CSV table of C-alpha atoms and ligand atoms in Angstrom, one decimal:
chain,number,residue,atom,x,y,z
A,343,MET,CA,-13.6,-9.3,6.8
A,344,THR,CA,-10.9,-7.1,8.1
A,345,VAL,CA,-10.1,-3.4,8.1
A,346,PHE,CA,-6.7,-2.9,9.8
A,347,ASN,CA,-5.1,-5.7,7.7
A,348,HIS,CA,-7.0,-4.8,4.5
A,349,VAL,CA,-4.9,-4.3,1.4
A,350,SER,CA,-6.4,-0.8,0.9
A,351,PHE,CA,-6.0,0.3,4.6
A,352,ASP,CA,-3.6,3.2,4.7
A,353,ASP,CA,-3.5,4.5,8.2
A,354,HIS,CA,-7.0,5.7,8.0
A,355,GLU,CA,-7.9,7.8,11.0
A,356,ASN,CA,-11.5,6.6,11.3
A,357,VAL,CA,-13.7,4.0,9.6
A,358,VAL,CA,-17.3,4.0,10.7
A,359,PHE,CA,-20.0,1.4,9.9
A,360,CYS,CA,-23.5,3.0,9.9
A,361,HIS,CA,-26.7,1.1,10.1
A,362,ASP,CA,-30.3,2.4,10.5
A,363,LYS,CA,-32.9,-0.3,10.8
A,364,GLN,CA,-35.9,1.8,9.9
A,365,SER,CA,-34.6,3.3,6.7
A,366,GLY,CA,-32.4,0.3,5.8
A,367,LEU,CA,-29.3,2.5,5.6
A,368,LYS,CA,-26.1,0.5,5.4
A,369,ALA,CA,-23.2,2.9,4.9
A,370,ILE,CA,-19.4,3.1,5.6
A,371,ILE,CA,-17.7,6.4,6.2
A,372,ALA,CA,-13.9,6.6,6.0
A,373,VAL,CA,-11.9,9.5,7.2
A,374,HIS,CA,-8.4,9.0,5.8
A,375,ASN,CA,-6.5,12.0,7.0
A,376,THR,CA,-7.2,15.4,8.5
A,377,ASN,CA,-3.7,17.0,8.6
A,378,LEU,CA,-4.9,19.7,6.2
A,379,GLY,CA,-8.4,20.2,7.7
A,380,PRO,CA,-11.7,18.4,8.1
A,381,ALA,CA,-12.1,15.4,5.7
A,382,VAL,CA,-14.2,16.3,2.6
A,383,GLY,CA,-15.3,13.8,0.0
A,384,GLY,CA,-18.5,12.7,-1.7
A,385,CYS,CA,-20.9,9.8,-1.0
A,386,ARG,CA,-21.2,7.0,-3.5
A,387,MET,CA,-24.3,4.8,-3.6
A,388,TRP,CA,-23.8,1.5,-5.3
A,389,ASN,CA,-25.0,-2.1,-5.4
A,390,TYR,CA,-21.8,-3.6,-4.0
A,391,ASN,CA,-21.6,-7.4,-4.4
A,392,SER,CA,-20.2,-7.8,-0.9
A,393,ASP,CA,-19.3,-5.7,2.2
A,394,ASP,CA,-15.7,-6.3,1.4
A,395,GLU,CA,-16.1,-4.6,-2.0
A,396,ALA,CA,-17.7,-1.6,-0.3
A,397,ILE,CA,-14.9,-1.4,2.3
A,398,ASN,CA,-12.2,-1.6,-0.4
A,399,ASP,CA,-13.9,1.2,-2.3
A,400,VAL,CA,-14.3,3.5,0.6
A,401,LEU,CA,-10.7,3.0,1.8
A,402,ARG,CA,-9.3,3.6,-1.6
A,403,LEU,CA,-11.6,6.6,-2.4
A,404,SER,CA,-11.0,8.3,0.9
A,405,ARG,CA,-7.2,8.0,0.5
A,406,GLY,CA,-7.6,9.4,-3.0
A,407,MET,CA,-9.4,12.4,-1.5
A,408,THR,CA,-6.6,13.2,0.9
A,409,TYR,CA,-4.1,13.3,-2.0
A,410,LYS,CA,-6.5,15.1,-4.3
A,411,ASN,CA,-7.3,17.9,-1.8
A,412,ALA,CA,-3.6,18.3,-0.9
A,413,LEU,CA,-2.4,18.6,-4.5
A,414,ALA,CA,-5.3,21.0,-5.4
A,415,GLY,CA,-4.0,23.3,-2.7
A,416,LEU,CA,-7.0,23.0,-0.5
A,417,THR,CA,-7.1,23.2,3.3
A,418,MET,CA,-9.2,20.0,3.5
A,419,GLY,CA,-8.4,16.4,4.5
A,420,GLY,CA,-9.7,13.3,2.8
A,421,GLY,CA,-12.7,11.2,3.4
A,422,LYS,CA,-15.5,9.4,1.6
A,423,ALA,CA,-18.7,7.6,2.3
A,424,VAL,CA,-20.4,4.7,0.5
A,425,ILE,CA,-24.0,3.6,0.8
A,426,ILE,CA,-24.6,0.0,0.0
A,427,ALA,CA,-27.9,0.1,-2.0
A,428,ASP,CA,-29.2,0.2,-5.5
A,429,PRO,CA,-28.4,3.7,-6.9
A,430,LYS,CA,-31.8,3.8,-8.6
A,431,THR,CA,-33.7,3.4,-5.3
A,432,THR,CA,-36.7,5.8,-5.5
A,433,ASP,CA,-37.5,5.9,-1.8
A,434,ARG,CA,-34.6,8.1,-0.8
A,435,GLU,CA,-35.8,10.5,1.9
A,436,ALA,CA,-35.5,8.2,5.0
A,437,LEU,CA,-32.2,6.9,3.7
A,438,PHE,CA,-30.6,10.2,3.3
A,439,LEU,CA,-32.0,11.6,6.5
A,440,ALA,CA,-30.4,8.6,8.3
A,441,PHE,CA,-27.2,9.2,6.4
A,442,GLY,CA,-27.3,12.9,7.5
A,443,ARG,CA,-27.6,11.8,11.2
A,444,ALA,CA,-24.7,9.4,10.7
A,445,ILE,CA,-22.5,12.2,9.4
A,446,ASN,CA,-23.6,14.5,12.2
A,447,LYS,CA,-22.3,12.1,14.8
A,448,LEU,CA,-18.8,12.6,13.4
A,449,GLY,CA,-19.0,16.2,14.6
A,450,GLY,CA,-17.6,17.9,11.6
A,451,THR,CA,-14.5,15.7,11.0
A,452,TYR,CA,-16.2,14.6,7.7
A,453,TYR,CA,-18.1,16.7,5.2
A,454,SER,CA,-20.1,14.8,2.5
A,455,ALA,CA,-21.2,15.7,-1.0
A,456,GLU,CA,-22.6,14.0,-4.1
A,457,ASP,CA,-20.7,11.2,-6.0
A,458,VAL,CA,-21.8,8.3,-8.3
A,459,GLY,CA,-25.4,7.3,-7.6
A,460,VAL,CA,-26.0,10.4,-5.4
A,461,SER,CA,-27.4,13.7,-6.5
A,462,THR,CA,-27.4,17.2,-5.0
A,463,SER,CA,-31.1,16.7,-4.0
A,464,ASP,CA,-30.0,13.7,-1.9
A,465,ILE,CA,-27.4,15.9,-0.1
A,466,MET,CA,-30.1,18.5,0.4
A,467,ILE,CA,-32.1,15.9,2.3
A,468,ALA,CA,-29.1,14.9,4.5
A,469,ASN,CA,-28.6,18.7,5.2
A,470,ARG,CA,-31.9,18.6,7.2
A,471,GLU,CA,-30.0,16.5,9.8
A,472,THR,CA,-26.5,17.9,9.6
A,473,PRO,CA,-24.6,21.1,8.5
A,474,TYR,CA,-21.6,18.9,7.5
A,475,VAL,CA,-22.5,18.6,3.8
A,476,ALA,CA,-21.3,20.6,0.7
A,477,GLY,CA,-22.2,21.1,-2.9
A,478,LEU,CA,-25.7,22.4,-2.0
A,479,GLU,CA,-28.1,24.0,-4.4
A,480,GLY,CA,-27.9,27.8,-4.2
A,481,LYS,CA,-24.3,27.5,-3.0
A,482,SER,CA,-21.5,25.7,-5.0
A,483,GLY,CA,-24.1,23.4,-6.5
A,484,ASP,CA,-23.3,20.5,-8.9
A,485,PRO,CA,-19.6,20.0,-9.0
A,486,SER,CA,-19.7,18.0,-12.3
A,487,PRO,CA,-19.2,20.9,-14.8
A,488,TYR,CA,-16.0,21.9,-12.8
A,489,THR,CA,-14.7,18.4,-12.8
A,490,ALA,CA,-15.3,18.3,-16.5
A,491,LEU,CA,-13.5,21.6,-17.0
A,492,GLY,CA,-10.5,20.4,-15.1
A,493,THR,CA,-10.5,17.1,-17.0
A,494,TYR,CA,-10.7,18.9,-20.3
A,495,LEU,CA,-7.7,21.1,-19.3
A,496,GLY,CA,-5.9,18.0,-18.1
A,497,ILE,CA,-6.3,16.3,-21.5
A,498,LYS,CA,-4.9,19.5,-23.1
A,499,ALA,CA,-1.9,19.4,-20.8
A,500,ALA,CA,-1.2,15.8,-21.7
A,501,VAL,CA,-1.5,16.5,-25.4
A,502,LYS,CA,0.8,19.6,-25.0
A,503,HIS,CA,3.4,17.6,-23.1
A,504,GLN,CA,3.4,14.6,-25.4
A,505,ARG,CA,2.9,16.3,-28.8
A,506,GLY,CA,3.8,19.9,-28.2
A,507,VAL,CA,0.4,21.2,-29.5
A,508,ASP,CA,-2.1,23.5,-27.8
A,509,SER,CA,-5.2,22.3,-29.7
A,510,LEU,CA,-7.3,19.2,-29.6
A,511,LYS,CA,-8.7,19.9,-33.1
A,512,GLY,CA,-9.0,16.7,-35.1
A,513,LEU,CA,-7.9,14.4,-32.3
A,514,LYS,CA,-9.9,11.3,-31.6
A,515,ILE,CA,-10.9,10.9,-28.0
A,516,SER,CA,-12.8,8.0,-26.5
A,517,VAL,CA,-15.0,8.6,-23.5
A,518,GLN,CA,-16.1,5.8,-21.2
A,519,GLY,CA,-19.2,7.0,-19.3
A,520,VAL,CA,-21.2,10.0,-20.4
A,521,GLY,CA,-22.9,10.8,-17.1
A,522,HIS,CA,-22.7,14.0,-15.1
A,523,VAL,CA,-19.0,14.7,-15.9
A,524,GLY,CA,-18.7,12.8,-19.1
A,525,TYR,CA,-21.5,14.9,-20.7
A,526,TYR,CA,-19.8,18.2,-20.0
A,527,LEU,CA,-16.4,16.9,-20.9
A,528,CYS,CA,-17.8,15.8,-24.3
A,529,LYS,CA,-19.2,19.3,-24.8
A,530,HIS,CA,-15.7,20.9,-24.2
A,531,LEU,CA,-14.0,18.4,-26.5
A,532,HIS,CA,-16.6,18.8,-29.2
A,533,GLU,CA,-16.4,22.6,-29.1
A,534,GLU,CA,-12.6,22.4,-29.6
A,535,GLY,CA,-13.1,20.1,-32.7
A,536,ALA,CA,-12.2,16.7,-31.2
A,537,GLU,CA,-13.8,13.6,-32.7
A,538,LEU,CA,-15.7,11.7,-30.0
A,539,ILE,CA,-16.2,7.9,-29.6
A,540,VAL,CA,-18.3,7.2,-26.5
A,541,THR,CA,-19.8,4.3,-24.6
A,542,ASP,CA,-22.2,4.0,-21.6
A,543,ILE,CA,-24.7,1.5,-20.3
A,544,HIS,CA,-27.4,4.1,-20.3
A,545,GLN,CA,-28.9,4.6,-23.8
A,546,ALA,CA,-30.5,8.0,-23.2
A,547,SER,CA,-27.2,9.5,-22.1
A,548,LEU,CA,-25.5,8.1,-25.2
A,549,ASP,CA,-28.3,9.4,-27.5
A,550,LYS,CA,-27.8,12.9,-26.0
A,551,VAL,CA,-24.1,13.1,-26.8
A,552,ALA,CA,-24.6,11.5,-30.2
A,553,THR,CA,-27.2,14.1,-31.1
A,554,GLU,CA,-25.6,17.2,-29.6
A,555,PHE,CA,-21.9,16.5,-30.3
A,556,GLY,CA,-21.9,14.0,-33.2
A,557,ALA,CA,-20.3,11.3,-31.0
A,558,LYS,CA,-19.9,7.8,-32.4
A,559,ILE,CA,-21.4,5.2,-30.0
A,560,VAL,CA,-19.6,1.8,-29.4
A,561,ALA,CA,-20.5,-1.1,-27.1
A,562,PRO,CA,-19.0,-0.9,-23.5
A,563,GLU,CA,-16.6,-3.8,-24.2
A,564,ASP,CA,-15.3,-2.2,-27.4
A,565,ILE,CA,-14.2,1.2,-26.0
A,566,TYR,CA,-10.7,0.1,-25.0
A,567,ALA,CA,-9.5,-1.0,-28.5
A,568,GLN,CA,-10.6,2.1,-30.4
A,569,GLU,CA,-8.0,3.8,-32.6
A,570,VAL,CA,-7.9,7.0,-30.7
A,571,ASP,CA,-5.3,9.5,-29.4
A,572,VAL,CA,-6.8,9.8,-25.9
A,573,TYR,CA,-8.8,7.4,-23.8
A,574,ALA,CA,-10.9,9.2,-21.1
A,575,PRO,CA,-12.2,6.8,-18.4
A,576,CYS,CA,-15.2,8.7,-16.9
A,577,ALA,CA,-17.3,5.8,-15.4
A,578,LEU,CA,-16.1,3.6,-12.6
A,579,GLY,CA,-12.6,2.8,-11.3
A,580,ALA,CA,-10.1,0.0,-12.0
A,581,THR,CA,-10.7,0.0,-15.8
A,582,ILE,CA,-6.9,0.1,-16.4
A,583,ASN,CA,-6.1,-3.5,-15.7
A,584,ASP,CA,-4.5,-6.7,-17.0
A,585,THR,CA,-7.4,-7.3,-19.4
A,586,THR,CA,-7.7,-3.8,-20.8
A,587,ILE,CA,-4.1,-2.6,-21.1
A,588,PRO,CA,-3.2,-4.9,-24.0
A,589,LEU,CA,-6.2,-3.6,-25.9
A,590,LEU,CA,-5.4,0.1,-25.6
A,591,LYS,CA,-4.4,2.0,-28.8
A,592,ALA,CA,-4.4,5.5,-27.2
A,593,SER,CA,-1.1,7.1,-26.2
A,594,ILE,CA,-2.8,9.1,-23.5
A,595,VAL,CA,-5.1,8.0,-20.6
A,596,ALA,CA,-6.8,11.0,-19.1
A,597,GLY,CA,-10.3,11.0,-17.6
A,598,CYS,CA,-12.3,11.9,-14.5
A,599,ALA,CA,-12.9,8.5,-13.0
A,600,ASN,CA,-11.5,7.9,-9.5
A,601,ASN,CA,-9.0,5.0,-9.0
A,602,GLN,CA,-8.5,4.3,-12.7
A,603,LEU,CA,-5.5,2.0,-12.2
A,604,ALA,CA,-6.5,-1.4,-10.8
A,605,GLU,CA,-3.1,-1.6,-9.1
A,606,VAL,CA,0.1,0.5,-8.9
A,607,ARG,CA,1.8,-1.8,-11.4
A,608,HIS,CA,-0.7,-0.9,-14.1
A,609,GLY,CA,0.7,2.7,-14.0
A,610,GLU,CA,4.2,1.1,-14.6
A,611,LYS,CA,2.9,-0.9,-17.5
A,612,LEU,CA,1.4,2.2,-19.1
A,613,LYS,CA,4.8,4.0,-18.8
A,614,GLN,CA,6.6,1.0,-20.4
A,615,MET,CA,4.2,1.2,-23.3
A,616,GLY,CA,4.8,4.9,-23.7
A,617,VAL,CA,1.3,5.8,-22.6
A,618,LEU,CA,1.0,9.1,-20.7
A,619,TYR,CA,-1.3,8.7,-17.7
A,620,ALA,CA,-2.8,11.8,-16.1
A,621,PRO,CA,-3.1,10.8,-12.4
A,622,ASP,CA,-6.8,10.6,-11.7
A,623,TYR,CA,-7.0,12.5,-8.5
A,624,VAL,CA,-5.1,15.4,-10.0
A,625,ILE,CA,-7.1,15.7,-13.3
A,626,ASN,CA,-10.5,15.2,-11.6
A,627,ALA,CA,-10.0,17.8,-8.7
A,628,GLY,CA,-12.2,20.5,-10.4
A,629,GLY,CA,-15.4,19.4,-8.5
A,630,ILE,CA,-13.8,19.4,-5.1
A,631,ILE,CA,-12.1,22.7,-5.8
A,632,ASN,CA,-15.5,24.2,-6.6
A,633,VAL,CA,-17.0,22.6,-3.4
A,634,SER,CA,-14.2,24.3,-1.4
A,635,PHE,CA,-15.7,27.7,-2.2
A,636,GLU,CA,-19.0,26.6,-0.7
A,637,SER,CA,-19.2,29.0,2.3
A,638,ASP,CA,-18.5,32.2,0.2
A,639,TYR,CA,-19.2,31.0,-3.3
A,640,ASP,CA,-17.5,32.8,-6.2
A,641,ALA,CA,-17.6,31.1,-9.6
A,642,ALA,CA,-14.8,33.2,-11.1
A,643,LYS,CA,-12.4,32.3,-8.2
A,644,SER,CA,-13.4,28.7,-8.4
A,645,THR,CA,-12.8,28.6,-12.2
A,646,ALA,CA,-9.3,30.2,-11.8
A,647,LYS,CA,-8.3,27.6,-9.3
A,648,VAL,CA,-9.6,24.7,-11.4
A,649,GLU,CA,-7.5,26.1,-14.3
A,650,LYS,CA,-4.4,25.5,-12.2
A,651,ILE,CA,-4.8,21.7,-12.8
A,652,TYR,CA,-3.3,22.3,-16.3
A,653,ASP,CA,0.0,23.6,-14.7
A,654,THR,CA,0.1,21.0,-11.9
A,655,LEU,CA,-0.2,18.2,-14.5
A,656,LEU,CA,2.6,19.7,-16.7
A,657,GLN,CA,4.8,19.8,-13.7
A,658,ILE,CA,4.1,16.2,-12.8
A,659,PHE,CA,4.6,15.0,-16.4
A,660,SER,CA,8.0,16.8,-16.7
A,661,LYS,CA,9.2,15.6,-13.3
A,662,ALA,CA,8.2,12.0,-14.2
A,663,ASP,CA,10.2,12.2,-17.5
A,664,GLU,CA,13.2,13.8,-15.8
A,665,GLU,CA,13.3,11.2,-13.1
A,666,ASN,CA,12.2,8.2,-15.2
A,667,ARG,CA,9.3,7.5,-12.8
A,668,THR,CA,5.5,7.0,-13.3
A,669,THR,CA,3.3,10.1,-13.2
A,670,ALA,CA,1.3,8.4,-10.4
A,671,ASP,CA,4.4,8.0,-8.3
A,672,VAL,CA,5.4,11.6,-8.8
A,673,ALA,CA,1.9,12.9,-7.9
A,674,ASP,CA,1.8,10.7,-4.8
A,675,GLU,CA,5.2,12.0,-3.7
A,676,MET,CA,4.2,15.7,-4.2
A,677,ALA,CA,0.9,15.1,-2.3
A,678,LYS,CA,2.6,13.3,0.6
A,679,HIS,CA,5.1,16.1,1.0
A,680,ILE,CA,2.2,18.6,1.4
A,681,ILE,CA,0.3,16.3,3.9
A,682,ASP,CA,3.4,15.5,6.0
A,683,ALA,CA,4.4,19.2,6.1
A,684,ALA,CA,0.9,20.0,7.5
A,685,ALA,CA,1.3,17.4,10.2
A,686,LYS,CA,4.5,19.1,11.4
A,687,SER,CA,3.2,22.6,11.4
B,1558,NAD,P1,-22.3,9.4,-13.2
B,1558,NAD,O1,-22.9,8.3,-12.4
B,1558,NAD,O2,-23.2,10.6,-13.5
B,1558,NAD,O3,-21.8,8.9,-14.6
B,1558,NAD,C1,-21.1,7.7,-14.8
B,1558,NAD,C2,-21.6,7.1,-16.1
B,1558,NAD,O4,-20.9,5.9,-16.3
B,1558,NAD,C3,-23.1,6.8,-16.1
B,1558,NAD,O5,-23.7,7.4,-17.2
B,1558,NAD,C4,-23.1,5.3,-16.1
B,1558,NAD,O6,-24.2,4.8,-16.9
B,1558,NAD,C5,-21.8,5.0,-16.9
B,1558,NAD,N1,-21.3,3.6,-16.7
B,1558,NAD,C6,-21.4,2.8,-15.5
B,1558,NAD,N2,-20.8,1.7,-15.8
B,1558,NAD,C7,-20.4,1.7,-17.1
B,1558,NAD,C8,-19.7,0.8,-17.9
B,1558,NAD,N3,-19.3,-0.4,-17.4
B,1558,NAD,N4,-19.4,1.1,-19.1
B,1558,NAD,C9,-19.7,2.3,-19.6
B,1558,NAD,N5,-20.4,3.3,-18.9
B,1558,NAD,C10,-20.7,2.9,-17.6
B,1558,NAD,O7,-21.0,9.8,-12.4
B,1558,NAD,P2,-20.1,11.1,-12.6
B,1558,NAD,O8,-20.5,12.1,-11.5
B,1558,NAD,O9,-20.2,11.6,-14.0
B,1558,NAD,O10,-18.7,10.6,-12.2
B,1558,NAD,C11,-18.0,9.8,-13.1
B,1558,NAD,C12,-16.6,9.4,-12.5
B,1558,NAD,O11,-15.9,10.5,-12.2
B,1558,NAD,C13,-16.7,8.5,-11.2
B,1558,NAD,O12,-15.7,7.7,-11.2
B,1558,NAD,C14,-16.6,9.6,-10.1
B,1558,NAD,O13,-16.1,9.1,-8.9
B,1558,NAD,C15,-15.6,10.5,-10.8
B,1558,NAD,N6,-15.6,11.9,-10.3
B,1558,NAD,C16,-16.8,12.6,-10.4
B,1558,NAD,C17,-16.8,13.9,-9.9
B,1558,NAD,C18,-18.0,14.8,-10.0
B,1558,NAD,O14,-17.8,16.0,-9.9
B,1558,NAD,N7,-19.2,14.3,-10.3
B,1558,NAD,C19,-15.6,14.4,-9.3
B,1558,NAD,C20,-14.4,13.7,-9.3
B,1558,NAD,C21,-14.5,12.4,-9.8
């Protein structure tokens, strides 16, 4: 196992391995870059198959947060934490208290929040040991509805750019993962008249969107080959890969999942196929934008800033066309420019 030579290591400032014998906490916190401010990014709890898988995830996710926060215009750096454990663990108090102590030791260089497998109530527990957490109940709260709003507007931007239309009415949209964000996304899409095809591994979540929004349910392995206009990955990362790309019928890939492209070359492949890809960290920034208002919460200001995701994506799509580059490459360049400028100031 290696960190400095790891394929996903990207000049991360700090990678901390945390262990607490009593609670059984095994976590990794990665601070990628603090040029723009303290690193902020959620904590994911997952049954990783190996420590290396967890390291890869935290290195990639924390880098994504630096880029996401920069392009969203936030004065925050990028970081992320992963807890290696079953996300369905019921005995969570000791675990999240220990996690809170681990964050506290970083002295405010990293602020945590919820992510996959972690809820706001877990972060409330960590908050008993550290002030360096965000997305708390009674403050900015659950970021998911804001992530969903940004993702919905991002899908509209992609449709506008590719087809010149403002409405999603009658479009077929497949959604992989109808959890916290996926549910609210389906609500927006349904209210605008889109036809939904959904999948998940959790039956109760599927039943809810089928009942409330008339969504058609398909098996997880069948989601990629659906005859749809837009594919929205809203579960885990790396679902755009060598196996799934040949199956895709959608001409737009736009969803909230982090790290959707398994590798950079998969973005190039989508471009060659004429598939418009909305870079994940741009379209899914709504939640972190909402979290950035934590200290002096204002829902209207937060919503107005989330709505800017639409314009940022239109700018990226146009530049990518003009320069014959991938949208992911253009987004990275724009973000790097902001991060490098902050280092010099
Ligand atoms: P979540 O855990 O609430 O939802 C994920 C859903 O995906 C769950 O319902 C789960 O059962 C389902 N799922 C897991 N594996 C699957 C598979 N193989 N096939 C189909 N469905 C599967 O998480 P969330 O908060 O909704 O986040 C979803 C994605 O968006 C994650 O990648 C997360 O990192 C990203 N994201 C979330 C936020 C946020 O505000 N919550 C912000 C930015 C990015």
